[in-house]
Short mmCIF file of C-alpha atoms and ligand atoms in Angstrom, two decimals:
data_model
loop_
_atom_site.label_atom_id
_atom_site.label_comp_id
_atom_site.label_asym_id
_atom_site.label_seq_id
_atom_site.Cartn_x
_atom_site.Cartn_y
_atom_site.Cartn_z
CA MET A 229 116.90 88.15 94.44
CA VAL A 230 117.31 91.89 95.01
CA SER A 231 120.29 94.16 95.50
CA ASP A 232 121.51 93.62 99.03
CA LYS A 233 122.86 97.14 99.14
CA MET A 234 119.46 98.63 98.24
CA LEU A 235 117.66 96.24 100.56
CA GLN A 236 119.76 97.43 103.49
CA LEU A 237 119.17 101.07 102.55
CA GLY A 238 115.43 100.49 102.23
CA ARG A 239 115.14 98.58 105.49
CA HIS A 240 117.38 100.72 107.65
CA SER A 241 115.18 103.70 108.37
CA SER A 242 116.87 106.76 109.85
CA VAL A 243 116.95 107.56 113.57
CA ILE A 244 115.00 110.74 112.75
CA ARG A 245 112.19 108.73 111.15
CA ASP A 246 112.13 106.32 114.13
CA ILE A 247 111.71 109.22 116.53
CA PHE A 248 109.02 110.76 114.35
CA GLU A 249 107.12 107.43 114.33
CA TYR A 250 107.46 107.24 118.11
CA GLY A 251 105.98 110.77 118.19
CA ASN A 252 103.00 109.63 116.10
CA GLN A 253 102.33 106.88 118.61
CA ARG A 254 102.61 109.27 121.58
CA ARG A 255 100.33 111.80 119.83
CA LYS A 256 97.64 109.12 119.64
CA GLU A 257 98.17 108.12 123.28
CA ILE A 258 98.37 111.51 125.03
CA GLY A 259 97.25 114.09 122.45
CA ALA A 260 99.31 116.08 119.96
CA GLU A 261 99.46 119.15 122.21
CA ASN A 262 101.35 117.16 124.86
CA VAL A 263 104.10 115.89 122.57
CA PHE A 264 107.00 118.25 121.82
CA ASP A 265 108.31 116.88 118.58
CA PHE A 266 111.50 118.56 117.37
CA SER A 267 112.63 115.69 115.16
CA LEU A 268 111.85 116.60 111.54
CA GLY A 269 113.19 119.41 109.38
CA ASN A 270 109.77 119.87 107.83
CA PRO A 271 108.99 123.61 107.44
CA SER A 272 106.08 124.69 109.64
CA VAL A 273 105.68 128.08 107.98
CA PRO A 274 103.15 127.48 105.21
CA ALA A 275 103.95 128.31 101.60
CA PRO A 276 103.25 132.06 101.27
CA ASP A 277 100.04 133.40 99.72
CA PHE A 278 101.92 134.60 96.64
CA VAL A 279 102.82 130.95 95.88
CA ARG A 280 99.14 129.97 95.83
CA GLU A 281 98.24 133.07 93.78
CA GLU A 282 100.94 132.33 91.20
CA LEU A 283 99.88 128.71 91.06
CA GLU A 284 96.27 129.73 90.45
CA ASN A 285 97.42 132.16 87.75
CA LEU A 286 99.39 129.37 86.12
CA LEU A 287 96.42 127.01 86.21
CA VAL A 288 94.08 129.58 84.73
CA ASN A 289 96.39 131.11 82.14
CA THR A 290 98.65 128.32 80.89
CA PRO A 291 97.39 125.93 78.25
CA ALA A 292 97.39 122.32 79.43
CA GLU A 293 99.72 121.31 76.62
CA VAL A 294 102.35 123.59 78.17
CA LEU A 295 101.53 123.17 81.87
CA HIS A 296 101.68 119.39 81.90
CA ALA A 297 104.08 118.76 79.04
CA TYR A 298 107.63 117.47 79.13
CA THR A 299 110.17 120.27 79.26
CA SER A 300 113.62 119.60 77.89
CA ALA A 301 115.62 117.20 80.08
CA ALA A 302 117.57 120.04 81.75
CA GLY A 303 114.42 122.08 82.27
CA ASP A 304 112.34 124.80 80.61
CA SER A 305 114.61 127.26 78.80
CA GLY A 306 112.69 130.33 80.09
CA VAL A 307 112.98 129.10 83.66
CA ARG A 308 116.71 128.47 83.30
CA LEU A 309 117.18 131.94 81.77
CA ALA A 310 115.30 133.54 84.67
CA ILE A 311 117.42 131.69 87.25
CA ALA A 312 120.64 132.75 85.50
CA ASP A 313 119.37 136.37 85.47
CA TYR A 314 118.58 136.08 89.14
CA ILE A 315 122.08 134.82 89.98
CA ARG A 316 123.66 137.61 87.91
CA ASN A 317 121.54 140.37 89.42
CA ASN A 318 121.50 139.13 92.97
CA PHE A 319 125.01 137.80 93.47
CA GLY A 320 126.92 139.62 90.73
CA TYR A 321 128.17 136.34 89.27
CA PRO A 322 128.17 135.95 85.45
CA ALA A 323 125.80 132.97 85.31
CA GLU A 324 124.77 131.45 81.99
CA SER A 325 121.49 129.58 81.69
CA LYS A 326 123.16 126.77 79.72
CA HIS A 327 124.75 125.66 83.01
CA ILE A 328 121.50 125.27 84.97
CA TYR A 329 119.82 121.89 85.33
CA MET A 330 116.39 121.72 86.98
CA THR A 331 115.93 118.95 89.54
CA VAL A 332 113.45 117.51 91.99
CA GLY A 333 115.05 119.23 95.02
CA ALA A 334 118.45 119.28 96.68
CA ALA A 335 118.56 115.52 97.21
CA ALA A 336 118.37 114.97 93.44
CA SER A 337 120.76 117.87 92.81
CA LEU A 338 123.32 116.19 95.03
CA THR A 339 122.96 112.69 93.72
CA VAL A 340 123.02 113.82 90.07
CA THR A 341 126.08 115.99 90.74
CA LEU A 342 127.95 113.19 92.51
CA ASN A 343 127.16 110.70 89.77
CA ALA A 344 128.32 113.23 87.19
CA ILE A 345 131.79 113.67 88.68
CA VAL A 346 132.72 110.52 90.61
CA GLU A 347 134.92 107.86 89.06
CA ASN A 348 136.20 104.65 90.58
CA GLY A 349 138.55 105.24 93.49
CA ASP A 350 137.48 108.86 94.04
CA GLU A 351 136.97 110.31 97.49
CA VAL A 352 134.34 112.84 98.52
CA ILE A 353 134.88 114.87 101.69
CA ALA A 354 132.15 116.28 103.94
CA PHE A 355 132.48 118.19 107.20
CA ALA A 356 131.07 116.59 110.34
CA PRO A 357 128.42 117.13 111.43
CA TYR A 358 126.86 116.49 108.02
CA PHE A 359 123.46 115.68 106.51
CA PRO A 360 123.44 111.84 106.77
CA GLU A 361 122.22 111.31 103.20
CA TYR A 362 125.58 112.61 101.88
CA LYS A 363 127.14 109.30 102.79
CA VAL A 364 124.42 107.33 100.99
CA PHE A 365 124.58 109.56 97.90
CA ALA A 366 128.39 109.59 97.72
CA GLU A 367 128.80 105.85 98.25
CA THR A 368 126.02 105.00 95.79
CA ALA A 369 127.82 107.14 93.20
CA GLY A 370 130.88 104.96 93.82
CA ALA A 371 132.92 107.31 96.00
CA LYS A 372 134.66 106.70 99.27
CA PHE A 373 133.03 109.01 101.81
CA ILE A 374 135.53 110.85 104.00
CA THR A 375 134.61 113.09 106.92
CA VAL A 376 136.57 115.94 108.42
CA ASN A 377 135.56 117.38 111.79
CA SER A 378 134.53 121.02 111.89
CA GLU A 379 136.17 123.38 114.38
CA PRO A 380 134.93 122.57 117.88
CA GLU A 381 132.61 125.24 119.35
CA THR A 382 132.26 127.42 116.21
CA PHE A 383 131.63 124.58 113.73
CA GLN A 384 133.40 126.57 111.04
CA ILE A 385 135.79 124.75 108.68
CA ASP A 386 138.92 123.28 110.24
CA ALA A 387 141.30 124.35 107.47
CA LYS A 388 144.25 122.28 108.66
CA ALA A 389 142.19 119.10 108.98
CA LEU A 390 140.76 119.67 105.50
CA TYR A 391 144.21 120.28 104.02
CA ASN A 392 145.46 117.01 105.51
CA ALA A 393 142.42 115.02 104.35
CA ILE A 394 142.84 115.95 100.70
CA ASN A 395 144.89 113.58 98.58
CA VAL A 396 145.28 112.66 94.93
CA ASN A 397 141.96 110.77 95.02
CA THR A 398 139.90 113.69 96.33
CA LYS A 399 137.29 114.56 93.73
CA ALA A 400 134.97 116.86 95.70
CA VAL A 401 134.25 118.57 98.98
CA ILE A 402 130.66 119.17 100.12
CA VAL A 403 129.69 122.22 102.17
CA ASN A 404 126.28 123.07 103.55
CA SER A 405 125.64 126.60 104.79
CA PRO A 406 123.39 127.56 106.55
CA ASN A 407 123.96 124.17 108.07
CA ASN A 408 121.81 121.22 108.97
CA PRO A 409 122.26 120.25 111.85
CA THR A 410 124.24 123.11 113.47
CA GLY A 411 122.50 126.22 112.10
CA VAL A 412 125.97 127.68 111.49
CA VAL A 413 126.58 129.97 108.51
CA LEU A 414 130.08 129.70 107.05
CA THR A 415 131.77 133.09 107.23
CA GLU A 416 133.38 134.77 104.23
CA ASP A 417 136.72 134.12 105.91
CA SER A 418 136.00 130.37 106.09
CA ILE A 419 134.99 130.30 102.42
CA LYS A 420 138.14 132.18 101.41
CA ARG A 421 140.36 129.77 103.34
CA LEU A 422 138.49 126.82 101.88
CA ALA A 423 138.92 128.18 98.35
CA ASP A 424 142.61 128.77 98.95
CA ILE A 425 143.16 125.18 100.14
CA LEU A 426 141.22 123.74 97.21
CA ASP A 427 143.18 125.88 94.73
CA ARG A 428 146.50 124.83 96.23
CA ARG A 429 145.63 121.14 96.49
CA SER A 430 144.10 121.06 92.97
CA ALA A 431 147.35 122.50 91.58
CA GLU A 432 149.44 120.09 93.60
CA PHE A 433 147.51 116.99 92.49
CA GLY A 434 147.01 118.18 88.93
CA HIS A 435 143.22 118.01 88.73
CA PRO A 436 140.34 120.23 89.86
CA ILE A 437 138.68 119.44 93.16
CA PHE A 438 135.01 120.33 92.93
CA LEU A 439 133.25 122.23 95.69
CA ILE A 440 129.64 121.12 96.02
CA CYS A 441 127.50 123.72 97.81
CA ASP A 442 124.33 122.23 99.21
CA GLU A 443 122.11 125.28 99.69
CA PRO A 444 118.51 124.47 100.62
CA TYR A 445 118.73 126.94 103.53
CA ARG A 446 120.44 129.83 101.68
CA GLU A 447 117.64 132.34 102.40
CA LEU A 448 117.15 131.24 106.01
CA ALA A 449 119.80 133.50 107.57
CA PHE A 450 119.06 135.80 110.47
CA GLY A 451 120.27 139.08 111.88
CA ASN A 452 123.47 140.26 110.23
CA ALA A 453 124.44 136.84 108.90
CA ILE A 454 125.52 136.90 105.27
CA VAL A 455 125.69 133.73 103.18
CA PRO A 456 128.52 134.29 100.67
CA TYR A 457 127.85 133.16 97.09
CA VAL A 458 130.56 130.55 96.78
CA PRO A 459 131.16 130.62 92.98
CA LEU A 460 132.52 134.15 93.50
CA TYR A 461 135.31 132.66 95.64
CA TYR A 462 136.05 129.32 93.99
CA LYS A 463 135.64 128.70 90.31
CA ASN A 464 135.13 124.91 90.38
CA THR A 465 131.89 125.18 92.36
CA ILE A 466 128.65 123.30 91.75
CA VAL A 467 125.62 124.74 93.55
CA CYS A 468 122.88 122.31 94.59
CA TYR A 469 119.85 124.45 95.28
CA SER A 470 116.31 123.69 96.41
CA PHE A 471 113.11 125.67 96.92
CA SER A 472 111.92 123.20 99.60
CA LYS A 473 112.68 125.46 102.55
CA SER A 474 112.82 128.97 101.03
CA LEU A 475 109.25 128.66 99.72
CA SER A 476 108.06 125.87 102.07
CA LEU A 477 107.47 123.55 99.13
CA PRO A 478 109.27 120.36 100.26
CA GLY A 479 106.61 118.05 98.91
CA GLU A 480 106.64 119.57 95.43
CA ARG A 481 110.27 118.55 94.83
CA ILE A 482 111.84 121.40 92.93
CA GLY A 483 115.40 122.76 92.80
CA TYR A 484 118.34 123.06 90.45
CA ILE A 485 122.03 122.38 89.88
CA TYR A 486 124.19 125.30 88.81
CA VAL A 487 127.61 124.44 87.35
CA ALA A 488 129.51 127.70 87.92
CA SER A 489 130.00 129.22 84.46
CA GLN A 490 133.59 130.26 85.16
CA MET A 491 134.58 126.69 85.99
CA GLU A 492 137.31 125.08 83.90
CA GLU A 493 135.43 122.97 81.33
CA ALA A 494 132.01 124.12 82.62
CA ASP A 495 130.30 122.89 79.44
CA MET A 496 131.82 119.43 79.81
CA VAL A 497 130.89 119.20 83.49
CA PHE A 498 127.35 120.30 82.62
CA ASP A 499 127.16 117.59 79.94
CA ALA A 500 128.14 115.04 82.59
CA VAL A 501 125.36 116.42 84.82
CA CYS A 502 122.93 115.87 81.93
CA GLY A 503 124.29 112.34 81.53
CA ALA A 504 123.86 111.56 85.22
CA GLY A 505 120.35 113.03 85.17
CA ARG A 506 119.58 110.76 82.25
CA ALA A 507 121.13 107.66 83.83
CA LEU A 508 119.27 108.20 87.09
CA GLY A 509 115.97 109.10 85.42
CA PHE A 510 116.05 112.64 86.82
CA VAL A 511 115.02 114.39 83.61
CA CYS A 512 112.41 117.12 83.22
CA ALA A 513 111.61 118.24 86.76
CA PRO A 514 107.85 118.86 87.29
CA ALA A 515 106.88 121.41 84.62
CA MET A 516 104.26 123.22 86.66
CA PHE A 517 106.64 123.83 89.54
CA GLN A 518 109.46 124.89 87.26
CA LEU A 519 107.10 127.57 85.94
CA LEU A 520 106.01 128.44 89.46
CA VAL A 521 109.50 129.02 90.88
CA LYS A 522 110.32 131.25 87.92
CA ARG A 523 107.58 133.57 89.18
CA CYS A 524 108.81 133.42 92.79
CA LEU A 525 112.56 133.97 92.38
CA GLY A 526 113.91 136.22 95.12
CA LYS A 527 110.86 135.78 97.33
CA THR A 528 110.75 133.66 100.49
CA VAL A 529 108.55 132.49 103.30
CA ASP A 530 108.25 134.78 106.31
CA ILE A 531 111.49 133.88 108.09
CA SER A 532 110.69 136.12 111.06
CA ILE A 533 108.82 133.15 112.58
CA TYR A 534 111.95 130.97 112.50
CA ASN A 535 113.96 133.89 113.85
CA ARG A 536 111.52 134.26 116.76
CA ASN A 537 111.68 130.52 117.49
CA ARG A 538 115.45 130.58 117.36
CA THR A 539 115.78 133.38 119.89
CA LEU A 540 113.17 131.96 122.24
CA LEU A 541 114.68 128.48 122.23
CA PHE A 542 118.33 129.53 122.39
CA ASP A 543 117.79 132.07 125.19
CA SER A 544 115.52 129.80 127.24
CA LEU A 545 117.67 126.68 126.96
CA SER A 546 120.83 128.66 127.73
CA SER A 547 119.17 130.12 130.82
CA TYR A 548 118.34 126.57 131.99
CA GLY A 549 122.03 125.66 131.79
CA PHE A 550 122.18 123.92 128.40
CA SER A 551 124.95 124.81 126.02
CA ALA A 552 124.16 125.25 122.33
CA VAL A 553 125.84 126.50 119.19
CA TYR A 554 124.44 129.97 118.37
CA PRO A 555 122.54 129.42 115.12
CA ASP A 556 122.76 132.11 112.43
CA GLY A 557 120.61 130.25 109.96
CA ALA A 558 118.48 127.26 108.89
CA PHE A 559 116.03 126.12 111.59
CA TYR A 560 118.09 123.86 113.85
CA LEU A 561 119.58 124.26 117.29
CA PHE A 562 122.60 122.08 118.01
CA LEU A 563 122.67 121.30 121.70
CA LYS A 564 125.54 119.77 123.63
CA SER A 565 124.32 116.67 125.41
CA PRO A 566 124.94 117.02 129.16
CA VAL A 567 126.20 113.41 129.10
CA ALA A 568 128.57 111.85 126.57
CA ASP A 569 125.90 109.39 125.39
CA SER A 570 123.49 111.53 123.35
CA TYR A 571 121.17 108.53 122.79
CA ALA A 572 120.77 108.22 126.57
CA PHE A 573 120.06 111.97 126.76
CA CYS A 574 117.38 111.71 124.04
CA GLU A 575 115.82 108.73 125.84
CA LYS A 576 115.67 110.76 129.07
CA ALA A 577 114.14 113.71 127.14
CA LYS A 578 111.32 111.35 126.07
CA ASP A 579 110.30 111.09 129.75
CA TYR A 580 109.28 114.75 129.38
CA GLU A 581 107.73 114.15 125.92
CA LEU A 582 110.60 116.04 124.25
CA LEU A 583 111.62 114.41 120.97
CA LEU A 584 115.19 115.33 120.06
CA VAL A 585 117.58 113.70 117.59
CA PRO A 586 120.99 112.36 118.65
CA ALA A 587 123.64 113.74 116.31
CA ASP A 588 125.60 110.49 116.05
CA ASP A 589 124.17 109.82 112.58
CA PHE A 590 125.32 113.31 111.59
CA GLY A 591 128.84 112.22 112.52
CA CYS A 592 128.91 114.21 115.76
CA PRO A 593 128.28 112.15 118.91
CA GLY A 594 127.72 114.10 122.11
CA TYR A 595 125.27 116.56 120.53
CA VAL A 596 121.55 116.55 119.71
CA ARG A 597 119.59 118.36 117.01
CA ILE A 598 116.45 120.33 117.80
CA ALA A 599 114.44 121.22 114.67
CA TYR A 600 112.63 124.44 115.59
CA CYS A 601 110.63 124.68 112.35
CA VAL A 602 107.52 124.20 114.50
CA GLY A 603 104.83 126.60 115.69
CA THR A 604 106.09 129.10 118.29
CA GLU A 605 103.33 127.91 120.61
CA GLN A 606 104.88 124.40 120.63
CA ILE A 607 108.15 125.92 121.81
CA GLU A 608 106.36 127.96 124.47
CA ARG A 609 104.51 124.87 125.72
CA SER A 610 107.70 122.79 125.70
CA LEU A 611 109.78 125.15 127.86
CA PRO A 612 108.64 123.75 131.24
CA ALA A 613 109.61 120.29 129.96
CA PHE A 614 113.07 121.54 128.96
CA ALA A 615 113.38 123.20 132.37
CA LYS A 616 112.61 119.87 134.08
CA LEU A 617 115.10 118.07 131.84
CA ALA A 618 117.74 120.65 132.76
CA SER A 619 116.95 120.29 136.40
CA TYR A 620 117.36 116.51 136.09
CA TYR A 621 120.90 116.97 134.75
CA PHE A 622 122.08 120.18 136.40
CA GLY A 623 119.83 120.63 139.40
CA GLY A 624 120.92 117.73 141.53
CA ASP A 625 117.71 115.71 140.86
CA LYS A 626 119.68 112.96 139.17
N1 PLP B 927 120.50 118.92 102.12
C1 PLP B 927 120.24 119.24 103.39
C2 PLP B 927 121.32 119.76 104.24
C3 PLP B 927 118.93 119.09 103.90
O1 PLP B 927 118.69 119.40 105.17
C4 PLP B 927 117.93 118.57 103.04
C5 PLP B 927 116.56 118.35 103.53
O2 PLP B 927 116.22 118.51 104.67
C6 PLP B 927 118.27 118.25 101.72
C7 PLP B 927 119.56 118.44 101.30
C8 PLP B 927 117.24 117.70 100.77
O3 PLP B 927 116.38 118.74 100.39
P1 PLP B 927 115.24 118.55 99.30
O4 PLP B 927 113.95 118.49 100.04
O5 PLP B 927 115.29 119.79 98.48
O6 PLP B 927 115.55 117.33 98.52
#
């Protein structure tokens, strides 16, 4: 009666959602202040005041027939021009607005991109750990989803493993930096090695291998971390961008696809993006929020709060004996489970009202993800619980 594939996708909710629902139940039972929910990557820093001010300006000063009207399928031309200007001025890359397609966030950017490029028999590679929706998006577009483990410890790209995974069927590689779930930022060196492998393998197999850069966390980089602009290093790059995290606007669903203008056949690839947008019904992203982001380009939420959370959590958990990947960006801490079974570890953490996510669904068993996009006071209140959890595993209380 219905598509079995879609039925399974609709019915199989993610582990993250299950934990979040469990948290809702516990909040009712023992009070929100006693539950330490680190499950969802939902930004806690509110959208900045300038977002509200610009929105109010738009509402007051834009005629309704513009504010609520269809834009062209790829987006408002003024908005696309402004984004291309921004890329040129900020990253020094010769972007052209004709290669920008406005979308309803990174999820849509990814699924439109994959549908634009995948043909029967193609393979799409992602590095584990990876955002679990990649598998759904790639397989729904008709690709075989292949994973390559990242380097242990650093979670940078394992160049040799990538080289070996690429074959004549490889159509694209997805990278995500700053990364969900590790918080790792790919170094310039990693990007250069990646570009070199893709150039060599593309030449060897006689067709371009696309590099899809999923970048919702681009601006969330701390300290001296630099997030290289990948089109400068590899010409066949497609950037999937979102304003969900940089402006704390996840519910407004706004982002874009940028087909790097120096790509071979950039116009043709962009036309395929338009075709996929059309086929999937992702045309004309919300007009009001297209106009809003144009006014906010280059501005971000106050990331000092995430930076404070990161330091507090990393330093405290390390001092209790836990081992975690040092996060340079995004708002996730990737913690090594003290036991091989990360589900068992997360179950034990629940005894202390700590809600953590096992990384098995991210393709990385043995680790858990802690989303620290929460109020700093939640982290402060949770530390005694983490200390007790550590003492259970490391302190001989087991
Ligand atoms: N990609 C990654 C790595 C994410 O973490 C998320 C959301 O958390 C998305 C894509 C989807 O972002 P959006 O809300 O812009 O669709």
